[in-house]
Amino acid sequence: MDHPAVTRGQNFYRLDVNLQRLLRRRAPGLTARDEERLAEFGAWVGGEVDAQAEYTDRFAPPVLDAFDRDGETVNRVVHNPRYLAAHRDVYRHGIVGLNYGPEPRPYLLTFAMGYLLAQSDISIHCPVTLTGAVAYVLDRTAPPAMKDAHLGDLVRMDGEAKTGGTWATELQGGSDLGATTTVARPSGGGFALTGLKWFVSNVDGDLALVTARPEGAPNGAKGLGLYLVPKRLADGAPNRYRIRRLKDKLGTRGLATGEIDLDGAEAAEVAPPPDGVRLMMEALGFSRIHNAVAAAGVQRRAYMEALAFAANRDAFGDRLTAYPMIQDILLDLVMHLEASVGLAFEAARAFDAAQGGEDGAVAWLRVATALAKYQTAEQAIAAASKAIEVVGGRGYTEEYATARLLRDGQVLTVWEGPPNIQALELLRLMGESYGGFEAFEARLAELLKPGCGATPQVADSVADCRAAVMRLREAPEEGPRDARRLLDLTSITLAAALLVEQAVAEHEAGDARKMLVARRYAATVLTPARRRWAQGRDDAAREHFSAVAGYEPVAPAAVAG
């Protein structure tokens, strides 16, 4: 097996046959116009961005310089020059700006660029995601004067773009935005915000969307407004907030993430209650798709690292790729990778469709996003871990990208809502009043056309999903208990259907490789998932939760039989 021994310096787009085929099938007009742009971007991220990522991660992470010599707040985060250059240049490539202007390109293009970027540096991909989310909300929903004043600065492609952030998380609430305590008070034609935002990524960004509760507004999520907070005021002075500290994190060390004290920060209203939380969720929905493509990107890099090592390493008298156990690991990595790419780009495709107002498009977008965000993130961690296993002791050192992949990839499970949040979202979407399951069934019917050669397991799994949803609609009290398992079953079913659809298209073109991947996925992933759902779970331990969790005794009679 011929494969480059080192991944750095390779063109991450040109090497990715799976991505090229997917884009050509999903959006032939995009690839015809943007093929060279993607290739140029793939060379850049595979070279300088990746080298910068290792340097920043190991030797030069950001540092907070909070005050000047006179004790005045400056909120300055000091980044090393290589990070600053790469962060500036990523916007020059159009990863945000291409979606705007007189001839906007589809979001599928910039999501694909995000997938490539995350293979080298999630610490740059995250600010890109947040900047794109702020631009999206300003473009679609902000008052015209606000849009005119700020959107152009976020989408410029001359290397001078401003960057954004979404400040929602608070210490007491986490994912529960309704617990927000930040207060918005009228002030000088705008608002003054006071409160503490606990987990702020791209903490030194130029413009932030911030959730806050106007004085007198009701408690809960419906009482929240959404506000735009600039880093600097019109006269150039710093806005009235303070970066308390930068977070000491497991991964994404190059990304400045911190805590922010809002001390009467000047803000403009994007939307009053009850629309504030809805618009913030629009921003988070955009970010969740970038989270999914980033997770697929982590898997792609993990696979590249494992394959590069195994294809060029001799041990015990033979090449590693000659050993069946190594072959199985690599086959599982590529199988889960291609399933994740399918899920992530299905959500990206749905995002573009929803902008066009297609019937049922918004319902499918939300379902596809929840499924993709969950499943891709879970597999990113597994892929990084397996890559380290293949590379061995070297892969555990910071001299190999695999260690950084494992640390950075872990954040993808919790960014923009951890799995339990996605499960609760799916439960709501699959309810009878929303119609998310009807959108799910309709999309799978498109993917699994009669005579397409779908494996029986996939068709049976679609039926299992229907039975599960109908059961939960009839007994909604079971929803919180089974939501996570429903999320697992539906996400894997969608992934399998997408693999089958791709396999049929490639088989008709004379290549049966993807059919082998689809069949392996159905046999090794889908069938066990269906069995877990059908068998249910033993509730005895759950009934004695306090005793089991707290190491308290349980009477033998309670578990008889």
mmCIF file with all atom_site columns, C-alpha atoms in Angstrom, residues 369-555:
data_model
loop_
_atom_site.group_PDB
_atom_site.id
_atom_site.type_symbol
_atom_site.label_atom_id
_atom_site.label_alt_id
_atom_site.label_comp_id
_atom_site.label_asym_id
_atom_site.label_entity_id
_atom_site.label_seq_id
_atom_site.pdbx_PDB_ins_code
_atom_site.Cartn_x
_atom_site.Cartn_y
_atom_site.Cartn_z
_atom_site.occupancy
_atom_site.B_iso_or_equiv
_atom_site.pdbx_formal_charge
_atom_site.auth_seq_id
_atom_site.auth_comp_id
_atom_site.auth_asym_id
_atom_site.auth_atom_id
_atom_site.pdbx_PDB_model_num
ATOM 1   C CA . THR A 1 369 ? -28.165 18.823 12.734  1.00 0.00 ? 369 THR A CA 1
ATOM 2   C CA . ALA A 1 370 ? -28.942 17.107 16.044  1.00 0.00 ? 370 ALA A CA 1
ATOM 3   C CA . LEU A 1 371 ? -28.120 13.670 14.629  1.00 0.00 ? 371 LEU A CA 1
ATOM 4   C CA . ALA A 1 372 ? -24.919 14.809 12.917  1.00 0.00 ? 372 ALA A CA 1
ATOM 5   C CA . LYS A 1 373 ? -23.661 16.859 15.848  1.00 0.00 ? 373 LYS A CA 1
ATOM 6   C CA . TYR A 1 374 ? -24.051 13.928 18.226  1.00 0.00 ? 374 TYR A CA 1
ATOM 7   C CA . GLN A 1 375 ? -22.736 11.027 16.196  1.00 0.00 ? 375 GLN A CA 1
ATOM 8   C CA . THR A 1 376 ? -19.755 12.759 14.580  1.00 0.00 ? 376 THR A CA 1
ATOM 9   C CA . ALA A 1 377 ? -18.475 14.076 17.911  1.00 0.00 ? 377 ALA A CA 1
ATOM 10  C CA . GLU A 1 378 ? -18.712 10.658 19.556  1.00 0.00 ? 378 GLU A CA 1
ATOM 11  C CA . GLN A 1 379 ? -16.726 9.091  16.734  1.00 0.00 ? 379 GLN A CA 1
ATOM 12  C CA . ALA A 1 380 ? -14.079 11.840 16.694  1.00 0.00 ? 380 ALA A CA 1
ATOM 13  C CA . ILE A 1 381 ? -12.890 10.813 20.165  1.00 0.00 ? 381 ILE A CA 1
ATOM 14  C CA . ALA A 1 382 ? -12.879 7.136  19.259  1.00 0.00 ? 382 ALA A CA 1
ATOM 15  C CA . ALA A 1 383 ? -10.936 7.800  16.045  1.00 0.00 ? 383 ALA A CA 1
ATOM 16  C CA . ALA A 1 384 ? -8.244  9.877  17.752  1.00 0.00 ? 384 ALA A CA 1
ATOM 17  C CA . SER A 1 385 ? -7.808  7.200  20.396  1.00 0.00 ? 385 SER A CA 1
ATOM 18  C CA . LYS A 1 386 ? -7.521  4.427  17.809  1.00 0.00 ? 386 LYS A CA 1
ATOM 19  C CA . ALA A 1 387 ? -4.988  6.433  15.811  1.00 0.00 ? 387 ALA A CA 1
ATOM 20  C CA . ILE A 1 388 ? -2.793  6.680  18.899  1.00 0.00 ? 388 ILE A CA 1
ATOM 21  C CA . GLU A 1 389 ? -3.161  2.926  19.340  1.00 0.00 ? 389 GLU A CA 1
ATOM 22  C CA . VAL A 1 390 ? -1.888  2.308  15.802  1.00 0.00 ? 390 VAL A CA 1
ATOM 23  C CA . VAL A 1 391 ? 1.017   4.733  16.039  1.00 0.00 ? 391 VAL A CA 1
ATOM 24  C CA . GLY A 1 392 ? 1.869   3.448  19.506  1.00 0.00 ? 392 GLY A CA 1
ATOM 25  C CA . GLY A 1 393 ? 4.049   5.255  22.014  1.00 0.00 ? 393 GLY A CA 1
ATOM 26  C CA . ARG A 1 394 ? 5.052   7.898  19.476  1.00 0.00 ? 394 ARG A CA 1
ATOM 27  C CA . GLY A 1 395 ? 1.409   8.782  18.958  1.00 0.00 ? 395 GLY A CA 1
ATOM 28  C CA . TYR A 1 396 ? 1.078   9.582  22.653  1.00 0.00 ? 396 TYR A CA 1
ATOM 29  C CA . THR A 1 397 ? 3.759   12.273 22.394  1.00 0.00 ? 397 THR A CA 1
ATOM 30  C CA . GLU A 1 398 ? 3.134   15.886 21.417  1.00 0.00 ? 398 GLU A CA 1
ATOM 31  C CA . GLU A 1 399 ? 5.510   15.467 18.486  1.00 0.00 ? 399 GLU A CA 1
ATOM 32  C CA . TYR A 1 400 ? 2.707   13.651 16.632  1.00 0.00 ? 400 TYR A CA 1
ATOM 33  C CA . ALA A 1 401 ? -0.613  15.236 15.716  1.00 0.00 ? 401 ALA A CA 1
ATOM 34  C CA . THR A 1 402 ? -2.514  12.338 17.292  1.00 0.00 ? 402 THR A CA 1
ATOM 35  C CA . ALA A 1 403 ? -2.066  13.616 20.857  1.00 0.00 ? 403 ALA A CA 1
ATOM 36  C CA . ARG A 1 404 ? -3.425  17.043 19.909  1.00 0.00 ? 404 ARG A CA 1
ATOM 37  C CA . LEU A 1 405 ? -6.304  15.446 18.006  1.00 0.00 ? 405 LEU A CA 1
ATOM 38  C CA . LEU A 1 406 ? -7.397  13.528 21.087  1.00 0.00 ? 406 LEU A CA 1
ATOM 39  C CA . ARG A 1 407 ? -7.241  16.592 23.342  1.00 0.00 ? 407 ARG A CA 1
ATOM 40  C CA . ASP A 1 408 ? -8.831  18.964 20.848  1.00 0.00 ? 408 ASP A CA 1
ATOM 41  C CA . GLY A 1 409 ? -11.459 16.513 19.659  1.00 0.00 ? 409 GLY A CA 1
ATOM 42  C CA . GLN A 1 410 ? -12.875 16.041 23.138  1.00 0.00 ? 410 GLN A CA 1
ATOM 43  C CA . VAL A 1 411 ? -14.360 19.532 23.082  1.00 0.00 ? 411 VAL A CA 1
ATOM 44  C CA . LEU A 1 412 ? -16.595 18.625 20.150  1.00 0.00 ? 412 LEU A CA 1
ATOM 45  C CA . THR A 1 413 ? -18.844 16.518 22.379  1.00 0.00 ? 413 THR A CA 1
ATOM 46  C CA . VAL A 1 414 ? -19.664 19.512 24.614  1.00 0.00 ? 414 VAL A CA 1
ATOM 47  C CA . TRP A 1 415 ? -19.433 22.578 22.351  1.00 0.00 ? 415 TRP A CA 1
ATOM 48  C CA . GLU A 1 416 ? -22.861 23.929 21.402  1.00 0.00 ? 416 GLU A CA 1
ATOM 49  C CA . GLY A 1 417 ? -24.721 21.347 23.468  1.00 0.00 ? 417 GLY A CA 1
ATOM 50  C CA . PRO A 1 418 ? -23.543 17.947 24.791  1.00 0.00 ? 418 PRO A CA 1
ATOM 51  C CA . PRO A 1 419 ? -25.249 14.676 23.810  1.00 0.00 ? 419 PRO A CA 1
ATOM 52  C CA . ASN A 1 420 ? -28.013 14.888 26.399  1.00 0.00 ? 420 ASN A CA 1
ATOM 53  C CA . ILE A 1 421 ? -29.013 18.299 25.041  1.00 0.00 ? 421 ILE A CA 1
ATOM 54  C CA . GLN A 1 422 ? -29.097 16.905 21.499  1.00 0.00 ? 422 GLN A CA 1
ATOM 55  C CA . ALA A 1 423 ? -31.222 14.004 22.762  1.00 0.00 ? 423 ALA A CA 1
ATOM 56  C CA . LEU A 1 424 ? -33.754 16.348 24.360  1.00 0.00 ? 424 LEU A CA 1
ATOM 57  C CA . GLU A 1 425 ? -33.800 18.442 21.189  1.00 0.00 ? 425 GLU A CA 1
ATOM 58  C CA . LEU A 1 426 ? -34.466 15.335 19.115  1.00 0.00 ? 426 LEU A CA 1
ATOM 59  C CA . LEU A 1 427 ? -37.259 14.277 21.485  1.00 0.00 ? 427 LEU A CA 1
ATOM 60  C CA . ARG A 1 428 ? -38.958 17.630 20.922  1.00 0.00 ? 428 ARG A CA 1
ATOM 61  C CA . LEU A 1 429 ? -38.460 17.480 17.161  1.00 0.00 ? 429 LEU A CA 1
ATOM 62  C CA . MET A 1 430 ? -39.823 13.939 16.892  1.00 0.00 ? 430 MET A CA 1
ATOM 63  C CA . GLY A 1 431 ? -42.986 14.892 18.735  1.00 0.00 ? 431 GLY A CA 1
ATOM 64  C CA . GLU A 1 432 ? -46.258 14.784 16.845  1.00 0.00 ? 432 GLU A CA 1
ATOM 65  C CA . SER A 1 433 ? -46.722 18.558 16.898  1.00 0.00 ? 433 SER A CA 1
ATOM 66  C CA . TYR A 1 434 ? -43.378 19.330 15.217  1.00 0.00 ? 434 TYR A CA 1
ATOM 67  C CA . GLY A 1 435 ? -43.216 16.661 12.532  1.00 0.00 ? 435 GLY A CA 1
ATOM 68  C CA . GLY A 1 436 ? -39.509 15.971 12.650  1.00 0.00 ? 436 GLY A CA 1
ATOM 69  C CA . PHE A 1 437 ? -39.993 12.236 12.246  1.00 0.00 ? 437 PHE A CA 1
ATOM 70  C CA . GLU A 1 438 ? -42.090 12.767 9.134   1.00 0.00 ? 438 GLU A CA 1
ATOM 71  C CA . ALA A 1 439 ? -39.174 14.772 7.702   1.00 0.00 ? 439 ALA A CA 1
ATOM 72  C CA . PHE A 1 440 ? -36.813 11.962 8.765   1.00 0.00 ? 440 PHE A CA 1
ATOM 73  C CA . GLU A 1 441 ? -38.902 9.307  6.998   1.00 0.00 ? 441 GLU A CA 1
ATOM 74  C CA . ALA A 1 442 ? -39.265 11.441 3.884   1.00 0.00 ? 442 ALA A CA 1
ATOM 75  C CA . ARG A 1 443 ? -35.527 11.958 3.593   1.00 0.00 ? 443 ARG A CA 1
ATOM 76  C CA . LEU A 1 444 ? -34.756 8.267  4.106   1.00 0.00 ? 444 LEU A CA 1
ATOM 77  C CA . ALA A 1 445 ? -37.304 7.379  1.444   1.00 0.00 ? 445 ALA A CA 1
ATOM 78  C CA . GLU A 1 446 ? -35.331 9.612  -0.953  1.00 0.00 ? 446 GLU A CA 1
ATOM 79  C CA . LEU A 1 447 ? -32.067 7.945  0.005   1.00 0.00 ? 447 LEU A CA 1
ATOM 80  C CA . LEU A 1 448 ? -33.334 4.350  -0.114  1.00 0.00 ? 448 LEU A CA 1
ATOM 81  C CA . LYS A 1 449 ? -35.185 4.225  -3.396  1.00 0.00 ? 449 LYS A CA 1
ATOM 82  C CA . PRO A 1 450 ? -36.782 0.899  -4.438  1.00 0.00 ? 450 PRO A CA 1
ATOM 83  C CA . GLY A 1 451 ? -34.228 -1.409 -5.981  1.00 0.00 ? 451 GLY A CA 1
ATOM 84  C CA . CYS A 1 452 ? -31.297 0.595  -4.651  1.00 0.00 ? 452 CYS A CA 1
ATOM 85  C CA . GLY A 1 453 ? -29.659 -2.503 -3.200  1.00 0.00 ? 453 GLY A CA 1
ATOM 86  C CA . ALA A 1 454 ? -30.006 -1.375 0.426   1.00 0.00 ? 454 ALA A CA 1
ATOM 87  C CA . THR A 1 455 ? -29.021 -4.014 2.915   1.00 0.00 ? 455 THR A CA 1
ATOM 88  C CA . PRO A 1 456 ? -31.976 -5.529 4.822   1.00 0.00 ? 456 PRO A CA 1
ATOM 89  C CA . GLN A 1 457 ? -30.541 -4.185 8.082   1.00 0.00 ? 457 GLN A CA 1
ATOM 90  C CA . VAL A 1 458 ? -31.020 -0.588 6.914   1.00 0.00 ? 458 VAL A CA 1
ATOM 91  C CA . ALA A 1 459 ? -34.633 -1.078 5.874   1.00 0.00 ? 459 ALA A CA 1
ATOM 92  C CA . ASP A 1 460 ? -35.364 -2.896 9.125   1.00 0.00 ? 460 ASP A CA 1
ATOM 93  C CA . SER A 1 461 ? -33.703 -0.121 11.108  1.00 0.00 ? 461 SER A CA 1
ATOM 94  C CA . VAL A 1 462 ? -35.951 2.497  9.525   1.00 0.00 ? 462 VAL A CA 1
ATOM 95  C CA . ALA A 1 463 ? -38.913 0.431  10.709  1.00 0.00 ? 463 ALA A CA 1
ATOM 96  C CA . ASP A 1 464 ? -37.364 0.261  14.185  1.00 0.00 ? 464 ASP A CA 1
ATOM 97  C CA . CYS A 1 465 ? -37.067 4.050  14.242  1.00 0.00 ? 465 CYS A CA 1
ATOM 98  C CA . ARG A 1 466 ? -40.754 4.392  13.369  1.00 0.00 ? 466 ARG A CA 1
ATOM 99  C CA . ALA A 1 467 ? -41.776 1.931  16.075  1.00 0.00 ? 467 ALA A CA 1
ATOM 100 C CA . ALA A 1 468 ? -39.617 3.747  18.623  1.00 0.00 ? 468 ALA A CA 1
ATOM 101 C CA . VAL A 1 469 ? -41.013 7.183  17.780  1.00 0.00 ? 469 VAL A CA 1
ATOM 102 C CA . MET A 1 470 ? -44.610 5.957  17.772  1.00 0.00 ? 470 MET A CA 1
ATOM 103 C CA . ARG A 1 471 ? -44.057 4.326  21.150  1.00 0.00 ? 471 ARG A CA 1
ATOM 104 C CA . LEU A 1 472 ? -42.664 7.522  22.602  1.00 0.00 ? 472 LEU A CA 1
ATOM 105 C CA . ARG A 1 473 ? -45.517 9.566  21.177  1.00 0.00 ? 473 ARG A CA 1
ATOM 106 C CA . GLU A 1 474 ? -47.984 7.214  22.861  1.00 0.00 ? 474 GLU A CA 1
ATOM 107 C CA . ALA A 1 475 ? -46.061 7.224  26.148  1.00 0.00 ? 475 ALA A CA 1
ATOM 108 C CA . PRO A 1 476 ? -44.252 10.607 26.329  1.00 0.00 ? 476 PRO A CA 1
ATOM 109 C CA . GLU A 1 477 ? -43.343 9.990  29.961  1.00 0.00 ? 477 GLU A CA 1
ATOM 110 C CA . GLU A 1 478 ? -40.795 7.449  28.646  1.00 0.00 ? 478 GLU A CA 1
ATOM 111 C CA . GLY A 1 479 ? -39.104 10.113 26.530  1.00 0.00 ? 479 GLY A CA 1
ATOM 112 C CA . PRO A 1 480 ? -36.510 11.353 29.043  1.00 0.00 ? 480 PRO A CA 1
ATOM 113 C CA . ARG A 1 481 ? -35.524 7.743  29.724  1.00 0.00 ? 481 ARG A CA 1
ATOM 114 C CA . ASP A 1 482 ? -35.116 6.702  26.097  1.00 0.00 ? 482 ASP A CA 1
ATOM 115 C CA . ALA A 1 483 ? -34.117 9.947  24.356  1.00 0.00 ? 483 ALA A CA 1
ATOM 116 C CA . ARG A 1 484 ? -30.389 9.165  24.284  1.00 0.00 ? 484 ARG A CA 1
ATOM 117 C CA . ARG A 1 485 ? -30.981 5.693  22.844  1.00 0.00 ? 485 ARG A CA 1
ATOM 118 C CA . LEU A 1 486 ? -33.354 7.155  20.247  1.00 0.00 ? 486 LEU A CA 1
ATOM 119 C CA . LEU A 1 487 ? -30.648 9.651  19.291  1.00 0.00 ? 487 LEU A CA 1
ATOM 120 C CA . ASP A 1 488 ? -28.194 6.806  18.831  1.00 0.00 ? 488 ASP A CA 1
ATOM 121 C CA . LEU A 1 489 ? -30.566 4.638  16.788  1.00 0.00 ? 489 LEU A CA 1
ATOM 122 C CA . THR A 1 490 ? -31.761 7.403  14.446  1.00 0.00 ? 490 THR A CA 1
ATOM 123 C CA . SER A 1 491 ? -28.291 8.882  13.866  1.00 0.00 ? 491 SER A CA 1
ATOM 124 C CA . ILE A 1 492 ? -26.816 5.503  12.974  1.00 0.00 ? 492 ILE A CA 1
ATOM 125 C CA . THR A 1 493 ? -29.779 4.691  10.741  1.00 0.00 ? 493 THR A CA 1
ATOM 126 C CA . LEU A 1 494 ? -29.366 7.957  8.849   1.00 0.00 ? 494 LEU A CA 1
ATOM 127 C CA . ALA A 1 495 ? -25.621 7.371  8.507   1.00 0.00 ? 495 ALA A CA 1
ATOM 128 C CA . ALA A 1 496 ? -26.242 3.886  7.101   1.00 0.00 ? 496 ALA A CA 1
ATOM 129 C CA . ALA A 1 497 ? -28.816 5.190  4.620   1.00 0.00 ? 497 ALA A CA 1
ATOM 130 C CA . LEU A 1 498 ? -26.448 7.901  3.426   1.00 0.00 ? 498 LEU A CA 1
ATOM 131 C CA . LEU A 1 499 ? -23.700 5.323  2.928   1.00 0.00 ? 499 LEU A CA 1
ATOM 132 C CA . VAL A 1 500 ? -26.075 3.149  0.895   1.00 0.00 ? 500 VAL A CA 1
ATOM 133 C CA . GLU A 1 501 ? -27.126 6.086  -1.282  1.00 0.00 ? 501 GLU A CA 1
ATOM 134 C CA . GLN A 1 502 ? -23.470 6.935  -1.944  1.00 0.00 ? 502 GLN A CA 1
ATOM 135 C CA . ALA A 1 503 ? -22.629 3.267  -2.532  1.00 0.00 ? 503 ALA A CA 1
ATOM 136 C CA . VAL A 1 504 ? -25.341 2.872  -5.157  1.00 0.00 ? 504 VAL A CA 1
ATOM 137 C CA . ALA A 1 505 ? -24.177 5.979  -7.019  1.00 0.00 ? 505 ALA A CA 1
ATOM 138 C CA . GLU A 1 506 ? -20.559 4.834  -7.046  1.00 0.00 ? 506 GLU A CA 1
ATOM 139 C CA . HIS A 1 507 ? -21.518 1.260  -7.923  1.00 0.00 ? 507 HIS A CA 1
ATOM 140 C CA . GLU A 1 508 ? -23.409 2.533  -10.956 1.00 0.00 ? 508 GLU A CA 1
ATOM 141 C CA . ALA A 1 509 ? -20.241 4.393  -11.933 1.00 0.00 ? 509 ALA A CA 1
ATOM 142 C CA . GLY A 1 510 ? -18.292 1.125  -11.800 1.00 0.00 ? 510 GLY A CA 1
ATOM 143 C CA . ASP A 1 511 ? -16.790 1.244  -8.295  1.00 0.00 ? 511 ASP A CA 1
ATOM 144 C CA . ALA A 1 512 ? -18.087 -1.122 -5.577  1.00 0.00 ? 512 ALA A CA 1
ATOM 145 C CA . ARG A 1 513 ? -15.736 0.095  -2.840  1.00 0.00 ? 513 ARG A CA 1
ATOM 146 C CA . LYS A 1 514 ? -18.364 2.184  -1.024  1.00 0.00 ? 514 LYS A CA 1
ATOM 147 C CA . MET A 1 515 ? -20.777 -0.761 -1.076  1.00 0.00 ? 515 MET A CA 1
ATOM 148 C CA . LEU A 1 516 ? -18.255 -2.698 0.991   1.00 0.00 ? 516 LEU A CA 1
ATOM 149 C CA . VAL A 1 517 ? -18.066 0.194  3.458   1.00 0.00 ? 517 VAL A CA 1
ATOM 150 C CA . ALA A 1 518 ? -21.871 0.431  3.678   1.00 0.00 ? 518 ALA A CA 1
ATOM 151 C CA . ARG A 1 519 ? -22.263 -3.292 4.277   1.00 0.00 ? 519 ARG A CA 1
ATOM 152 C CA . ARG A 1 520 ? -19.583 -3.315 6.958   1.00 0.00 ? 520 ARG A CA 1
ATOM 153 C CA . TYR A 1 521 ? -21.301 -0.394 8.707   1.00 0.00 ? 521 TYR A CA 1
ATOM 154 C CA . ALA A 1 522 ? -24.683 -2.123 8.617   1.00 0.00 ? 522 ALA A CA 1
ATOM 155 C CA . ALA A 1 523 ? -23.246 -5.354 10.011  1.00 0.00 ? 523 ALA A CA 1
ATOM 156 C CA . THR A 1 524 ? -20.956 -3.960 12.704  1.00 0.00 ? 524 THR A CA 1
ATOM 157 C CA . VAL A 1 525 ? -22.688 -0.732 13.783  1.00 0.00 ? 525 VAL A CA 1
ATOM 158 C CA . LEU A 1 526 ? -26.335 -0.742 12.773  1.00 0.00 ? 526 LEU A CA 1
ATOM 159 C CA . THR A 1 527 ? -27.271 -4.302 13.799  1.00 0.00 ? 527 THR A CA 1
ATOM 160 C CA . PRO A 1 528 ? -25.892 -3.985 17.367  1.00 0.00 ? 528 PRO A CA 1
ATOM 161 C CA . ALA A 1 529 ? -27.643 -0.624 17.776  1.00 0.00 ? 529 ALA A CA 1
ATOM 162 C CA . ARG A 1 530 ? -30.968 -2.149 16.743  1.00 0.00 ? 530 ARG A CA 1
ATOM 163 C CA . ARG A 1 531 ? -30.421 -5.019 19.162  1.00 0.00 ? 531 ARG A CA 1
ATOM 164 C CA . ARG A 1 532 ? -29.732 -2.615 22.032  1.00 0.00 ? 532 ARG A CA 1
ATOM 165 C CA . TRP A 1 533 ? -32.977 -0.770 21.347  1.00 0.00 ? 533 TRP A CA 1
ATOM 166 C CA . ALA A 1 534 ? -35.041 -3.959 21.033  1.00 0.00 ? 534 ALA A CA 1
ATOM 167 C CA . GLN A 1 535 ? -33.658 -5.439 24.247  1.00 0.00 ? 535 GLN A CA 1
ATOM 168 C CA . GLY A 1 536 ? -34.312 -2.291 26.240  1.00 0.00 ? 536 GLY A CA 1
ATOM 169 C CA . ARG A 1 537 ? -32.435 -2.072 29.497  1.00 0.00 ? 537 ARG A CA 1
ATOM 170 C CA . ASP A 1 538 ? -32.472 -3.619 32.942  1.00 0.00 ? 538 ASP A CA 1
ATOM 171 C CA . ASP A 1 539 ? -34.152 -1.049 35.159  1.00 0.00 ? 539 ASP A CA 1
ATOM 172 C CA . ALA A 1 540 ? -33.282 -2.752 38.445  1.00 0.00 ? 540 ALA A CA 1
ATOM 173 C CA . ALA A 1 541 ? -30.098 -0.724 38.899  1.00 0.00 ? 541 ALA A CA 1
ATOM 174 C CA . ARG A 1 542 ? -31.940 2.468  38.004  1.00 0.00 ? 542 ARG A CA 1
ATOM 175 C CA . GLU A 1 543 ? -34.620 1.700  40.605  1.00 0.00 ? 543 GLU A CA 1
ATOM 176 C CA . HIS A 1 544 ? -31.851 1.491  43.211  1.00 0.00 ? 544 HIS A CA 1
ATOM 177 C CA . PHE A 1 545 ? -29.846 4.409  41.826  1.00 0.00 ? 545 PHE A CA 1
ATOM 178 C CA . SER A 1 546 ? -28.978 6.004  45.180  1.00 0.00 ? 546 SER A CA 1
ATOM 179 C CA . ALA A 1 547 ? -27.706 2.736  46.597  1.00 0.00 ? 547 ALA A CA 1
ATOM 180 C CA . VAL A 1 548 ? -25.666 1.745  43.537  1.00 0.00 ? 548 VAL A CA 1
ATOM 181 C CA . ALA A 1 549 ? -24.175 5.204  43.043  1.00 0.00 ? 549 ALA A CA 1
ATOM 182 C CA . GLY A 1 550 ? -23.563 5.791  46.730  1.00 0.00 ? 550 GLY A CA 1
ATOM 183 C CA . TYR A 1 551 ? -22.224 2.322  47.627  1.00 0.00 ? 551 TYR A CA 1
ATOM 184 C CA . GLU A 1 552 ? -25.138 1.642  49.955  1.00 0.00 ? 552 GLU A CA 1
ATOM 185 C CA . PRO A 1 553 ? -26.325 -1.926 50.661  1.00 0.00 ? 553 PRO A CA 1
ATOM 186 C CA . VAL A 1 554 ? -29.213 -3.451 48.690  1.00 0.00 ? 554 VAL A CA 1
ATOM 187 C CA . ALA A 1 555 ? -31.274 -6.321 50.132  1.00 0.00 ? 555 ALA A CA 1
#
